[in-house]
Structures are given as structure tokens and as C-alpha cells.
Amino acid sequence: MKKKYSFFNIIKNSLSHNENWEKMWRSPEPRKFYDIIIVGGGGHGLGTAYYLAKEHGLKNIAVIEKGWLGGGNTGRNTTIIRSNYLWDESAHLYEHSLKLWENLSTELNYNIMFSQRGVMNLAHNEHDIKEIKRRVSANKLNGIDSHWIDPKQIKKLVPIMNTENLRYPVLGASFQPRGGVARHDAVAWGYAMRADEMGVDIIQNCEVKKIRTKNGKVQGVETSKGIIRAKRVGVVASGHTSVLAETAGIKLPLQSKPLQALVSEPIKPVINTVVMSNAVHAYVSQSDKGELVIGAGTDGYNSFTQRGGYNIVEDTIRAIVELYPIFGKMKMLRQWGGIVDICPDASPIISKCEIEGLYFNCGWGTGGFKATPGSANLFAHTIAKDKPHSINAPFNLERFVSGRLVDEHGAAAVAH
Amino acid sequence: MLLINCPYCGERDQSEFTNGGEAHIARPKNPESISDEKWGEYVFFRSNPKGIFHERWVHSHGCRKWFNAVRNTSTDEILKIYKLDEKAPETKDFKNTLNSPSGEPDLGSGNFTVKK
């Protein structure tokens, strides 16, 4: 049954105090066997199931989630979307994603509140200027709408920014107008709803404990709701991907670290773009509710606890207050951490592995949200065809043997 | 935030320290004669357990000396700190608080989204 959201629909349901909206997706008990199991019910996992059903016409698919949908990093990021990456491989990957973002609300008939308000990456020293200008030029060659702006133009876009009287003055920035933000929960919910309509079983509160393999072939998964057999298994479990891979005897070059974010009390609109700074390490945007959404760097040690240390919060707030003195008296409402899986080259892995029928989509590190539709789309292609799409072919596991890395530490914007 | 007991200076705030990743990684003796797989493993692959983890720390804003620690990455509890020349304690000497590889310990993880 196709759920349609319309103006009429909203009026009708408001008459009954919004108590009679139908459920957005079913909560089925798992079957004994699926053709494809996706482990991880975040945006990437749900999107993968959606594209498998929609673009590849596949049936008998399940998404298995340990907690609730979008309760991991999908609901913990700072929702920034951009595609201004340095290398051709990444530029193609993130631009593929950005193009899908631009049509996603229409495609899902679900408002994901995608707002192309622009993303600014600040330069604070000579090296930053050179690095960012180089990146802008690389972006232009790849058809990405990135350009260099000087402090005057920055002041025009963000009048509250202090560009001169600070320890690391703002000397310029790259600006990508097509970048922006989206409502992260809505992305997971939209994909979940439409995948469910096409018959995908979404199983929440079901922890995958082991990936079963036999003679180099995947057999299925052991879960807290019993053994589920499958022909193909795709693992998209962010911080826990390497732990699950280990149960199948696969070692992935990932390190799991907490990445923190925080939001302030809501205020009137003061900043209508996204500003990121790699050097002083803080990024900020304002949500539609009026809260400042502030991102920090990763904590410097491996951990699976979703909290992180206060010294990171302190460093970030220090930078924010210096850049925007107007925020000095504001109160922060919430702080949290998400466990990100970081690759040695700060680029993801969307790849097959030595076990037949087992696929990994991981290593998104600190920048996975922006890639959600693209990553899901390409991962679905990789699983359906049993070979990578030309866009994700460079993001294979073999690059850690061949040495052909896609080094995006500069464009990743978060220090690792 | 962690309180780390530097074996040379005593208990200090974590912000004085820098983490050095997994401990006890030995550089292969004959790099020129080993396979690309083996070399790639040495350069890029580190273990990433949820649970007992041997790691290195340096007291970068203090004595600047390196030392090793055993920490439970699912709770961040530091279980043992030992100097570089001391013998590494074995993983099995410590209690694993997890019920399943990607599960949550009963106490100390702070991961309420997945706790029942």
C-alpha cells in the first residue's frame, strides 16, 4: 500500500488530533531465509535495501538493526552535505550522492528537509589557503560548484563571524552553494517506509552476533532472534563493522573512535549557511528549530562508548566562541558521541571480500551522512551485480595491499 | 574524560596525553622479502576490538615518555598500565564484560540506544 503525504492528508489527520496516522512500516518477525540481509538499519543500510528493491527489482530482503532505525550515526551526525572532495574518485562518489540528495524528497515523497544553504570551509593560514585553493580548482575540474571567497565576501554571508581579531584570523574560504543540510532522521524514515512498501522486512531490536560462513561462502547470520540464513549479506554497521567482520574471519583496516557533536538552546536565525573550519576545528550550522548544531573532532583513542571526553567539547567551544563572539553567553543543551569507523586514508570501503556473498560498506569515518544516498545506491549495485559500480570500484579492500589509496585527510574536515 | 596514571608522574588528566594506537606492533624484519599482503597488513591493519585492547599512550604535555595500557574499549575502563619494557599482560587475564561481539556491557558503556 502506497502511503502518500499531501496537504489534504495532513488536514484530514489533524482533525483527529494526528492519532490515526497509519504505521510507516511493519515490524515483522524475521523469516528463516532471505536472499539478501543488510546488517545495520541506518540511512546507508535502509537506502541499500530501498535501491536493491527499486533499481534492481530484487525481493526477499531484510534489514537487521541492533537498536532502532537511525539510532546510530544516522541520528548523531551534524547533517552536513557537500561534495567538495579533492581526488577524482571521491569527487565522483560524493557528487553522485549530492545529485541523489537533490531529488530525494520527491523520490521518496517524504520531506527530508534538504536545504542547500551552502557550505563554507575556512582558511586560517598560508597552508590552508594553498590547500583549499588547490581543492577548489580540483573541484571545478570535476564540475563541482566550489569557489574561493575572500574575508569580505565571508563577512557578507556570515556577518556575525569575527574574521580579524582572533589568534588564527580568517583569510578566506571555499564555498559550495549546492551543499547544505538535511533532516537526518527523515532520511532513515523515508528510505525505511519506501523499502517496506516494496516488501523489505525491517527487523529492529535484533542484534547480529555472528556472520556464518562455510567453505568461503556466506551462509547467513546468527542473531538475538535466532539463525537467519541468507545468500548474500551486506554489512553497513559503521563503528561495529570491523567487530562483525572479525566473526567471519575478515580483518578490516578500521579503527572505531567516538565523534562528538552538541546543540545549543534555540535562538532566532543568525547563521544561514554551514561554516566549517579544519584548522581551529569547529563547525556550526543552525537547525530549523533554531539550535546551533556544533561538531567537534574525534576523540584520539579507540572506543565504543558513545560519549567521548569533555576536553574535545572544550576545544570546540573555545574555537566557536572566538569565531562567533555573539555565541559567548549561550547554553548548550545536549552533547553526544557516535562511534565512527575510520580508514587509514579517510576514504570509505564499498567492497566485496574474499568470502563469496559477503559485502562491506564501511570506513565512512567522520563524513558518512553526506554520502547516504550515493553510498546506498552504489552498495546496492555492488550486491545486486556482485561487482562494484565504476564509481565505487576504487574504494575496494585491495587498496590496502596495492597502496593505491584515496587520501582525503584534507577534505575530510575532521582531524583524525 | 579519562584519568590516566602515568607510570612516571602519577594520575593526570587525559588531555595531557596522546594516544598512540595499538601496542606491540613489530616492524617486519625483512621488509624487502615479504609479500605485499604482509606489508600492507603491517602498515594499515590494526586490531579494533570491542573489549580488551592493548594500546600505547605518550604523556605529551608532561614527561613525554611512552607507556602501554590495557583498556576496555566498551567501557573505557583502564585495566592496567605498564612500562614499555614490562611484559604485556594477556587478554585472557582480564574479564570480558561483553555478552556478544557487538553487544553492550551491563555497566559503563553509556550506549543507551541499544540497551534494553
Short mmCIF file of C-alpha atoms in Angstrom, two decimals:
data_model
loop_
_atom_site.label_atom_id
_atom_site.label_comp_id
_atom_site.label_asym_id
_atom_site.label_seq_id
_atom_site.Cartn_x
_atom_site.Cartn_y
_atom_site.Cartn_z
CA MET A 1 0.00 0.00 0.00
CA LYS A 2 1.47 3.31 -1.05
CA LYS A 3 1.50 5.92 1.65
CA LYS A 4 1.17 9.37 0.16
CA TYR A 5 1.73 12.56 2.06
CA SER A 6 -0.27 15.53 0.85
CA PHE A 7 -1.77 18.74 2.12
CA PHE A 8 -5.19 17.11 2.18
CA ASN A 9 -3.79 14.20 4.16
CA ILE A 10 -2.33 16.49 6.82
CA ILE A 11 -5.62 18.41 7.24
CA LYS A 12 -7.60 15.19 7.46
CA ASN A 13 -5.35 13.72 10.16
CA SER A 14 -5.19 16.93 12.13
CA LEU A 15 -8.98 16.68 12.59
CA SER A 16 -8.44 13.51 14.61
CA HIS A 17 -5.54 15.07 16.58
CA ASN A 18 -2.98 13.18 14.49
CA GLU A 19 -3.79 9.97 16.32
CA ASN A 20 -4.84 7.95 13.31
CA TRP A 21 -1.79 8.10 11.08
CA GLU A 22 -1.01 4.63 9.81
CA LYS A 23 2.29 2.99 10.78
CA MET A 24 5.11 3.95 8.43
CA TRP A 25 6.50 0.43 8.26
CA ARG A 26 5.66 -3.04 9.52
CA SER A 27 7.56 -4.77 12.34
CA PRO A 28 7.67 -8.35 11.07
CA GLU A 29 9.20 -11.36 12.76
CA PRO A 30 12.25 -12.49 10.81
CA ARG A 31 11.80 -15.30 8.29
CA LYS A 32 14.14 -18.31 8.28
CA PHE A 33 15.71 -17.36 4.97
CA TYR A 34 16.35 -14.23 2.94
CA ASP A 35 18.08 -13.72 -0.39
CA ILE A 36 19.80 -10.62 0.96
CA ILE A 37 20.37 -9.47 4.52
CA ILE A 38 21.58 -5.95 5.24
CA VAL A 39 23.14 -5.61 8.70
CA GLY A 40 22.59 -2.12 10.06
CA GLY A 41 19.40 -0.04 9.91
CA GLY A 42 20.84 3.42 9.46
CA GLY A 43 20.46 5.60 6.39
CA HIS A 44 23.07 3.66 4.41
CA GLY A 45 21.55 0.25 5.22
CA LEU A 46 17.92 1.22 4.67
CA GLY A 47 18.87 3.07 1.49
CA THR A 48 20.69 -0.02 0.24
CA ALA A 49 17.56 -2.13 0.76
CA TYR A 50 15.48 0.55 -0.98
CA TYR A 51 17.71 0.66 -4.07
CA LEU A 52 18.04 -3.14 -4.18
CA ALA A 53 14.26 -3.41 -4.38
CA LYS A 54 13.66 -0.39 -6.58
CA GLU A 55 16.53 -0.29 -9.07
CA HIS A 56 17.43 -3.96 -9.20
CA GLY A 57 13.95 -5.42 -8.69
CA LEU A 58 15.16 -7.83 -6.02
CA LYS A 59 12.83 -9.39 -3.46
CA ASN A 60 13.14 -11.24 -0.17
CA ILE A 61 15.39 -8.66 1.52
CA ALA A 62 15.76 -7.92 5.24
CA VAL A 63 17.40 -5.09 7.16
CA ILE A 64 18.52 -6.12 10.65
CA GLU A 65 19.13 -3.44 13.24
CA LYS A 66 20.50 -3.84 16.77
CA GLY A 67 18.74 -0.79 18.24
CA TRP A 68 16.21 1.34 16.43
CA LEU A 69 16.22 2.81 12.93
CA GLY A 70 18.64 5.69 12.59
CA GLY A 71 19.60 5.43 16.28
CA GLY A 72 23.30 5.15 15.50
CA ASN A 73 25.38 7.58 13.50
CA THR A 74 22.46 8.49 11.20
CA GLY A 75 20.85 10.25 14.16
CA ARG A 76 24.12 11.53 15.63
CA ASN A 77 25.83 13.45 12.86
CA THR A 78 25.69 17.19 12.20
CA THR A 79 23.77 16.64 8.92
CA ILE A 80 26.25 18.47 6.68
CA ILE A 81 26.09 17.64 2.97
CA ARG A 82 28.76 18.66 0.44
CA SER A 83 30.85 17.14 -2.32
CA ASN A 84 33.98 19.33 -2.41
CA TYR A 85 36.49 16.49 -2.12
CA LEU A 86 39.97 16.65 -3.60
CA TRP A 87 40.56 13.47 -5.58
CA ASP A 88 38.58 12.47 -8.67
CA GLU A 89 37.47 9.20 -7.09
CA SER A 90 35.93 10.88 -4.05
CA ALA A 91 34.57 13.83 -6.01
CA HIS A 92 32.65 11.41 -8.25
CA LEU A 93 31.41 9.46 -5.25
CA TYR A 94 30.18 12.42 -3.21
CA GLU A 95 28.83 14.26 -6.24
CA HIS A 96 26.84 11.16 -7.21
CA SER A 97 25.41 11.34 -3.72
CA LEU A 98 24.69 15.07 -3.85
CA LYS A 99 22.78 14.64 -7.11
CA LEU A 100 20.61 12.00 -5.46
CA TRP A 101 20.05 14.29 -2.44
CA GLU A 102 18.71 17.00 -4.72
CA ASN A 103 15.80 14.82 -5.80
CA LEU A 104 15.37 12.66 -2.70
CA SER A 105 12.32 14.34 -1.12
CA THR A 106 10.42 13.95 -4.39
CA GLU A 107 11.62 10.42 -4.99
CA LEU A 108 10.57 9.26 -1.52
CA ASN A 109 7.51 11.54 -1.34
CA TYR A 110 8.77 12.34 2.13
CA ASN A 111 10.16 15.68 3.17
CA ILE A 112 13.77 15.16 4.20
CA MET A 113 14.12 18.94 4.64
CA PHE A 114 17.11 19.12 2.31
CA SER A 115 18.28 22.71 2.44
CA GLN A 116 21.01 23.83 0.04
CA ARG A 117 22.25 26.71 2.15
CA GLY A 118 25.88 26.42 1.15
CA VAL A 119 28.94 25.08 2.92
CA MET A 120 31.99 27.18 3.73
CA ASN A 121 35.42 25.77 4.61
CA LEU A 122 37.59 28.41 6.29
CA ALA A 123 41.30 29.02 5.77
CA HIS A 124 43.28 30.36 8.74
CA ASN A 125 46.87 30.28 7.50
CA GLU A 126 49.01 30.24 4.37
CA HIS A 127 48.96 26.49 4.13
CA ASP A 128 45.14 26.40 4.43
CA ILE A 129 44.85 28.94 1.61
CA LYS A 130 47.03 26.86 -0.68
CA GLU A 131 45.33 23.60 0.22
CA ILE A 132 41.81 24.98 -0.14
CA LYS A 133 42.57 26.80 -3.41
CA ARG A 134 44.02 23.60 -4.80
CA ARG A 135 40.89 21.74 -3.73
CA VAL A 136 38.63 24.40 -5.29
CA SER A 137 40.49 24.03 -8.58
CA ALA A 138 40.23 20.25 -8.44
CA ASN A 139 36.50 20.59 -7.72
CA LYS A 140 36.00 22.85 -10.71
CA LEU A 141 37.66 20.31 -12.99
CA ASN A 142 35.17 17.75 -11.71
CA GLY A 143 32.21 20.06 -12.34
CA ILE A 144 31.59 20.75 -8.65
CA ASP A 145 30.30 24.25 -7.81
CA SER A 146 33.05 25.19 -5.36
CA HIS A 147 34.76 28.57 -5.40
CA TRP A 148 37.16 30.69 -3.35
CA ILE A 149 35.79 33.66 -1.39
CA ASP A 150 37.74 36.34 0.46
CA PRO A 151 37.10 37.62 4.02
CA LYS A 152 34.90 40.45 2.73
CA GLN A 153 32.59 38.00 0.98
CA ILE A 154 32.63 35.78 4.06
CA LYS A 155 31.54 38.73 6.22
CA LYS A 156 28.70 39.36 3.79
CA LEU A 157 27.48 35.78 4.05
CA VAL A 158 28.06 35.45 7.81
CA PRO A 159 28.08 38.94 9.40
CA ILE A 160 28.44 37.57 12.94
CA MET A 161 31.81 35.98 12.21
CA ASN A 162 34.90 37.51 13.76
CA THR A 163 37.45 37.34 10.95
CA GLU A 164 40.21 39.62 12.22
CA ASN A 165 40.64 39.82 15.98
CA LEU A 166 41.48 36.27 16.75
CA ARG A 167 44.54 34.12 17.09
CA TYR A 168 44.02 32.44 13.73
CA PRO A 169 42.38 35.11 11.56
CA VAL A 170 40.06 34.06 8.76
CA LEU A 171 41.90 34.58 5.48
CA GLY A 172 39.36 33.19 3.05
CA ALA A 173 37.24 30.15 2.40
CA SER A 174 35.93 27.74 -0.15
CA PHE A 175 32.20 27.94 -0.70
CA GLN A 176 29.93 25.31 -2.22
CA PRO A 177 26.43 26.78 -2.67
CA ARG A 178 24.85 23.42 -3.50
CA GLY A 179 25.98 21.99 -0.16
CA GLY A 180 23.77 22.21 2.88
CA VAL A 181 21.95 20.17 5.47
CA ALA A 182 19.06 17.70 5.69
CA ARG A 183 16.94 16.24 8.44
CA HIS A 184 18.87 13.08 9.31
CA ASP A 185 16.06 11.06 10.93
CA ALA A 186 13.80 11.76 7.97
CA VAL A 187 16.34 10.21 5.63
CA ALA A 188 16.24 6.93 7.54
CA TRP A 189 12.45 7.04 7.92
CA GLY A 190 11.84 7.91 4.27
CA TYR A 191 14.01 5.08 3.00
CA ALA A 192 12.53 2.67 5.58
CA MET A 193 8.96 3.50 4.59
CA ARG A 194 9.51 3.11 0.86
CA ALA A 195 11.63 -0.03 1.26
CA ASP A 196 8.93 -1.53 3.49
CA GLU A 197 6.31 -0.81 0.82
CA MET A 198 8.32 -2.86 -1.65
CA GLY A 199 8.33 -5.80 0.76
CA VAL A 200 11.63 -5.34 2.58
CA ASP A 201 11.44 -6.73 6.14
CA ILE A 202 12.82 -4.22 8.63
CA ILE A 203 13.73 -6.01 11.85
CA GLN A 204 14.63 -3.79 14.79
CA ASN A 205 15.94 -4.73 18.24
CA CYS A 206 17.68 -7.70 16.72
CA GLU A 207 21.42 -7.92 17.23
CA VAL A 208 23.61 -9.75 14.75
CA LYS A 209 26.05 -11.82 16.79
CA LYS A 210 27.93 -13.71 14.12
CA ILE A 211 28.25 -13.91 10.38
CA ARG A 212 28.11 -17.59 9.39
CA THR A 213 30.35 -18.81 6.60
CA LYS A 214 31.18 -22.21 5.15
CA ASN A 215 33.81 -23.12 2.55
CA GLY A 216 34.40 -19.47 1.70
CA LYS A 217 30.71 -18.76 1.20
CA VAL A 218 28.36 -16.77 3.38
CA GLN A 219 25.57 -18.81 4.99
CA GLY A 220 23.63 -16.25 6.98
CA VAL A 221 23.74 -14.57 10.37
CA GLU A 222 23.24 -15.57 13.98
CA THR A 223 21.05 -13.03 15.73
CA SER A 224 19.37 -12.49 19.07
CA LYS A 225 16.22 -13.77 17.32
CA GLY A 226 17.86 -16.94 16.07
CA ILE A 227 19.73 -18.02 12.98
CA ILE A 228 18.67 -16.41 9.71
CA ARG A 229 20.05 -17.93 6.53
CA ALA A 230 20.91 -15.77 3.54
CA LYS A 231 22.55 -15.98 0.14
CA ARG A 232 24.13 -12.57 0.42
CA VAL A 233 24.96 -10.41 3.43
CA GLY A 234 25.84 -6.71 3.29
CA VAL A 235 27.35 -5.22 6.45
CA VAL A 236 26.82 -1.48 7.00
CA ALA A 237 27.27 -1.23 10.75
CA SER A 238 29.60 1.80 10.96
CA GLY A 239 31.66 1.54 14.18
CA HIS A 240 30.79 -2.12 14.68
CA THR A 241 31.55 -3.28 11.12
CA SER A 242 35.06 -4.47 11.95
CA VAL A 243 33.79 -6.37 15.01
CA LEU A 244 31.23 -8.19 12.86
CA ALA A 245 33.78 -8.80 10.09
CA GLU A 246 36.01 -10.46 12.67
CA THR A 247 33.28 -13.07 13.33
CA ALA A 248 33.63 -14.11 9.68
CA GLY A 249 37.41 -14.13 9.94
CA ILE A 250 37.87 -10.93 7.93
CA LYS A 251 40.16 -8.20 9.20
CA LEU A 252 39.28 -4.68 8.09
CA PRO A 253 41.69 -1.71 8.31
CA LEU A 254 39.30 0.24 10.55
CA GLN A 255 39.63 1.96 13.90
CA SER A 256 36.49 2.89 15.84
CA LYS A 257 36.53 6.22 17.64
CA PRO A 258 33.95 8.48 19.25
CA LEU A 259 32.96 11.59 17.30
CA GLN A 260 31.11 14.20 19.30
CA ALA A 261 28.51 16.81 18.48
CA LEU A 262 26.41 19.20 20.52
CA VAL A 263 23.46 21.54 20.14
CA SER A 264 22.66 24.81 21.84
CA GLU A 265 19.43 26.28 23.07
CA PRO A 266 17.27 27.53 20.16
CA ILE A 267 17.69 31.15 19.09
CA LYS A 268 16.44 33.36 16.26
CA PRO A 269 18.09 32.84 12.84
CA VAL A 270 21.66 34.18 12.91
CA ILE A 271 23.58 31.98 10.53
CA ASN A 272 22.10 30.78 7.25
CA THR A 273 24.91 28.67 5.92
CA VAL A 274 27.20 25.91 7.17
CA VAL A 275 30.66 27.03 8.31
CA MET A 276 33.42 24.51 8.83
CA SER A 277 36.95 25.10 9.94
CA ASN A 278 39.57 22.46 9.63
CA ALA A 279 42.35 24.37 11.35
CA VAL A 280 40.69 25.63 14.54
CA HIS A 281 38.45 22.64 14.34
CA ALA A 282 34.84 23.55 14.80
CA TYR A 283 31.87 23.58 12.56
CA VAL A 284 28.47 25.12 13.01
CA SER A 285 25.10 25.44 11.33
CA GLN A 286 21.67 26.44 12.61
CA SER A 287 18.83 23.95 12.56
CA ASP A 288 15.32 24.90 11.50
CA LYS A 289 14.36 24.80 15.19
CA GLY A 290 16.99 27.49 15.83
CA GLU A 291 19.53 25.37 17.67
CA LEU A 292 23.17 25.76 16.75
CA VAL A 293 24.44 22.37 15.65
CA ILE A 294 28.11 22.17 16.54
CA GLY A 295 30.53 19.46 15.54
CA ALA A 296 33.84 18.54 17.08
CA GLY A 297 36.76 16.30 16.23
CA THR A 298 37.18 12.65 17.04
CA ASP A 299 38.47 11.62 20.42
CA GLY A 300 42.01 10.40 19.94
CA TYR A 301 41.57 6.83 21.16
CA ASN A 302 39.66 3.70 20.13
CA SER A 303 36.38 3.37 21.95
CA PHE A 304 32.86 2.06 21.57
CA THR A 305 31.31 4.30 24.22
CA GLN A 306 29.06 6.87 22.64
CA ARG A 307 30.13 9.81 24.78
CA GLY A 308 33.73 11.00 24.30
CA GLY A 309 35.78 13.32 26.50
CA TYR A 310 35.00 16.84 27.67
CA ASN A 311 38.35 18.19 26.55
CA ILE A 312 37.13 17.84 22.94
CA VAL A 313 33.96 19.78 23.75
CA GLU A 314 36.03 22.47 25.46
CA ASP A 315 38.39 22.85 22.48
CA THR A 316 35.49 23.07 20.06
CA ILE A 317 33.52 25.60 22.07
CA ARG A 318 36.67 27.68 22.52
CA ALA A 319 37.05 27.91 18.75
CA ILE A 320 33.35 28.61 18.21
CA VAL A 321 33.30 31.44 20.76
CA GLU A 322 36.38 33.04 19.25
CA LEU A 323 34.96 32.82 15.73
CA TYR A 324 31.48 33.99 16.82
CA PRO A 325 31.78 36.15 19.96
CA ILE A 326 27.99 36.59 19.85
CA PHE A 327 27.58 32.95 20.97
CA GLY A 328 29.67 33.50 24.12
CA LYS A 329 26.76 33.55 26.57
CA MET A 330 24.78 30.71 25.02
CA LYS A 331 23.95 27.49 26.78
CA MET A 332 24.48 24.09 25.30
CA LEU A 333 21.54 21.72 25.63
CA ARG A 334 22.83 18.33 24.60
CA GLN A 335 26.10 16.60 23.82
CA TRP A 336 26.59 13.09 22.46
CA GLY A 337 29.02 10.86 20.64
CA GLY A 338 28.75 8.37 17.81
CA ILE A 339 31.22 5.60 17.01
CA VAL A 340 32.81 6.20 13.63
CA ASP A 341 34.94 3.69 11.73
CA ILE A 342 38.00 5.37 10.32
CA CYS A 343 40.08 4.07 7.43
CA PRO A 344 43.82 4.81 7.18
CA ASP A 345 43.17 7.04 4.13
CA ALA A 346 39.95 8.67 5.45
CA SER A 347 38.03 7.22 2.49
CA PRO A 348 35.33 4.57 2.69
CA ILE A 349 35.30 0.91 1.70
CA ILE A 350 32.40 -0.28 -0.51
CA SER A 351 33.64 -3.65 -1.50
CA LYS A 352 33.34 -7.38 -1.91
CA CYS A 353 35.69 -9.52 0.12
CA GLU A 354 37.31 -12.94 -0.12
CA ILE A 355 34.12 -14.60 1.18
CA GLU A 356 31.54 -15.12 -1.56
CA GLY A 357 28.31 -13.25 -0.92
CA LEU A 358 29.69 -11.03 1.84
CA TYR A 359 29.93 -7.30 1.20
CA PHE A 360 31.12 -4.38 3.29
CA ASN A 361 30.17 -0.72 3.23
CA CYS A 362 32.22 0.93 5.93
CA GLY A 363 35.06 3.26 6.79
CA TRP A 364 32.94 6.37 6.29
CA GLY A 365 34.62 7.77 9.36
CA THR A 366 33.58 11.28 10.16
CA GLY A 367 31.72 12.03 6.91
CA GLY A 368 29.19 9.33 6.15
CA PHE A 369 25.93 11.25 6.32
CA LYS A 370 26.54 13.33 3.20
CA ALA A 371 27.11 10.14 1.26
CA THR A 372 23.98 8.32 2.41
CA PRO A 373 22.03 8.12 -0.90
CA GLY A 374 25.13 7.64 -3.05
CA SER A 375 26.66 5.03 -0.78
CA ALA A 376 23.37 3.13 -0.56
CA ASN A 377 22.86 3.31 -4.31
CA LEU A 378 26.36 2.04 -5.12
CA PHE A 379 26.33 -0.62 -2.40
CA ALA A 380 23.02 -1.94 -3.77
CA HIS A 381 24.63 -2.10 -7.22
CA THR A 382 27.66 -3.94 -5.82
CA ILE A 383 25.46 -6.52 -4.05
CA ALA A 384 22.99 -6.97 -6.89
CA LYS A 385 25.60 -7.39 -9.64
CA ASP A 386 28.25 -8.97 -7.42
CA LYS A 387 30.72 -6.44 -8.75
CA PRO A 388 31.37 -2.79 -7.96
CA HIS A 389 29.97 0.14 -9.91
CA SER A 390 32.69 2.13 -11.69
CA ILE A 391 32.25 4.93 -9.11
CA ASN A 392 32.93 2.72 -6.08
CA ALA A 393 35.48 0.43 -7.75
CA PRO A 394 38.43 2.49 -6.35
CA PHE A 395 37.02 2.11 -2.83
CA ASN A 396 37.92 -1.57 -2.57
CA LEU A 397 39.73 -3.55 0.08
CA GLU A 398 42.67 -4.37 -2.20
CA ARG A 399 43.93 -0.79 -2.00
CA PHE A 400 45.44 -1.60 1.40
CA VAL A 401 47.67 -4.13 -0.33
CA SER A 402 48.37 -2.28 -3.59
CA GLY A 403 48.86 1.05 -1.84
CA ARG A 404 46.53 2.84 -4.26
CA LEU A 405 44.88 4.91 -1.52
CA VAL A 406 42.39 7.75 -1.89
CA ASP A 407 43.87 10.08 0.69
CA GLU A 408 41.17 12.52 1.77
CA HIS A 409 42.52 13.64 5.14
CA GLY A 410 42.47 17.23 3.88
CA ALA A 411 38.89 17.24 2.61
CA ALA A 412 37.51 15.15 5.46
CA ALA A 413 37.40 18.37 7.54
CA VAL A 414 37.64 16.50 10.82
CA ALA A 415 41.08 15.72 12.18
CA HIS A 416 41.66 12.04 12.75
CA MET B 1 37.29 12.03 30.19
CA LEU B 2 39.88 9.56 31.37
CA LEU B 3 42.17 9.85 34.36
CA ILE B 4 45.43 8.22 33.35
CA ASN B 5 48.03 7.02 35.79
CA CYS B 6 51.34 7.85 34.13
CA PRO B 7 53.91 5.36 35.48
CA TYR B 8 56.40 8.22 35.84
CA CYS B 9 54.24 11.17 37.01
CA GLY B 10 51.14 9.67 38.59
CA GLU B 11 47.47 10.36 37.86
CA ARG B 12 46.86 13.11 35.33
CA ASP B 13 44.04 14.35 33.15
CA GLN B 14 43.69 12.65 29.77
CA SER B 15 44.13 15.95 27.93
CA GLU B 16 47.84 15.79 28.84
CA PHE B 17 48.23 12.54 26.90
CA THR B 18 48.18 11.44 23.29
CA ASN B 19 47.06 8.01 22.24
CA GLY B 20 49.47 6.03 20.09
CA GLY B 21 47.16 3.29 18.85
CA GLU B 22 47.63 -0.44 19.21
CA ALA B 23 50.68 -1.59 21.19
CA HIS B 24 53.16 -4.36 20.40
CA ILE B 25 53.24 -3.92 16.62
CA ALA B 26 56.63 -5.14 15.41
CA ARG B 27 58.10 -3.92 12.15
CA PRO B 28 58.76 -6.92 9.89
CA LYS B 29 62.42 -7.93 9.98
CA ASN B 30 62.91 -8.28 6.21
CA PRO B 31 60.60 -5.78 4.52
CA GLU B 32 62.19 -6.35 1.12
CA SER B 33 61.44 -10.06 1.11
CA ILE B 34 57.88 -10.18 2.45
CA SER B 35 54.72 -10.13 0.32
CA ASP B 36 52.63 -7.03 -0.38
CA GLU B 37 49.83 -8.55 1.71
CA LYS B 38 52.10 -8.90 4.74
CA TRP B 39 53.49 -5.40 4.30
CA GLY B 40 50.00 -3.93 3.84
CA GLU B 41 48.94 -5.68 7.00
CA TYR B 42 51.81 -4.13 8.93
CA VAL B 43 51.18 -0.62 7.55
CA PHE B 44 47.38 -0.40 7.53
CA PHE B 45 45.75 -3.12 9.62
CA ARG B 46 45.36 -2.75 13.37
CA SER B 47 43.09 -4.73 15.61
CA ASN B 48 39.99 -2.87 16.70
CA PRO B 49 38.37 -4.98 19.40
CA LYS B 50 35.29 -4.09 21.36
CA GLY B 51 36.57 -5.07 24.78
CA ILE B 52 40.15 -5.67 25.94
CA PHE B 53 42.66 -3.60 23.96
CA HIS B 54 46.44 -3.13 24.39
CA GLU B 55 47.41 0.39 23.44
CA ARG B 56 50.17 2.98 23.70
CA TRP B 57 50.00 6.40 25.30
CA VAL B 58 52.51 9.23 25.49
CA HIS B 59 52.46 11.84 28.25
CA SER B 60 52.92 14.58 25.64
CA HIS B 61 52.26 17.54 27.94
CA GLY B 62 54.20 16.03 30.84
CA CYS B 63 57.25 13.79 30.98
CA ARG B 64 56.89 12.95 27.26
CA LYS B 65 57.52 9.29 27.95
CA TRP B 66 55.69 6.45 26.24
CA PHE B 67 53.97 3.63 28.11
CA ASN B 68 51.40 0.91 27.46
CA ALA B 69 47.92 0.38 28.80
CA VAL B 70 45.19 -2.23 28.70
CA ARG B 71 41.76 -0.65 28.34
CA ASN B 72 38.26 -1.99 27.88
CA THR B 73 37.05 -0.11 24.80
CA SER B 74 33.41 -0.90 25.56
CA THR B 75 33.52 0.97 28.88
CA ASP B 76 36.78 2.99 28.62
CA GLU B 77 37.94 1.47 31.91
CA ILE B 78 41.74 1.41 32.12
CA LEU B 79 42.60 -2.03 33.48
CA LYS B 80 46.38 -1.92 33.61
CA ILE B 81 49.22 0.45 32.87
CA TYR B 82 52.72 -0.92 32.28
CA LYS B 83 56.06 0.37 31.09
CA LEU B 84 57.43 -0.41 27.64
CA ASP B 85 59.97 -2.91 28.94
CA GLU B 86 57.45 -4.79 31.07
CA LYS B 87 55.82 -7.96 29.81
CA ALA B 88 52.41 -7.43 28.21
CA PRO B 89 49.55 -8.90 30.24
CA GLU B 90 47.45 -11.39 28.30
CA THR B 91 43.93 -10.61 27.13
CA LYS B 92 42.58 -13.62 28.98
CA ASP B 93 43.82 -12.18 32.29
CA PHE B 94 41.02 -9.65 32.10
CA LYS B 95 37.29 -10.18 32.33
CA ASN B 96 35.44 -9.51 29.10
CA THR B 97 32.25 -7.72 30.07
CA LEU B 98 30.51 -8.28 26.74
CA ASN B 99 27.91 -10.97 26.09
CA SER B 100 28.34 -10.88 22.31
CA PRO B 101 30.92 -9.35 19.94
CA SER B 102 28.95 -6.20 19.17
CA GLY B 103 26.78 -6.23 22.31
CA GLU B 104 26.85 -3.84 25.21
CA PRO B 105 28.27 -4.42 28.70
CA ASP B 106 25.81 -4.13 31.60
CA LEU B 107 27.64 -1.17 33.07
CA GLY B 108 29.63 1.75 31.85
CA SER B 109 29.09 1.92 28.09
CA GLY B 110 26.75 4.90 28.00
CA ASN B 111 25.13 3.42 24.88
CA PHE B 112 21.52 3.75 25.86
CA THR B 113 20.12 3.45 22.35
CA VAL B 114 20.88 -0.21 22.24
CA LYS B 115 20.31 -1.10 25.88
CA LYS B 116 17.20 -2.95 26.81
#
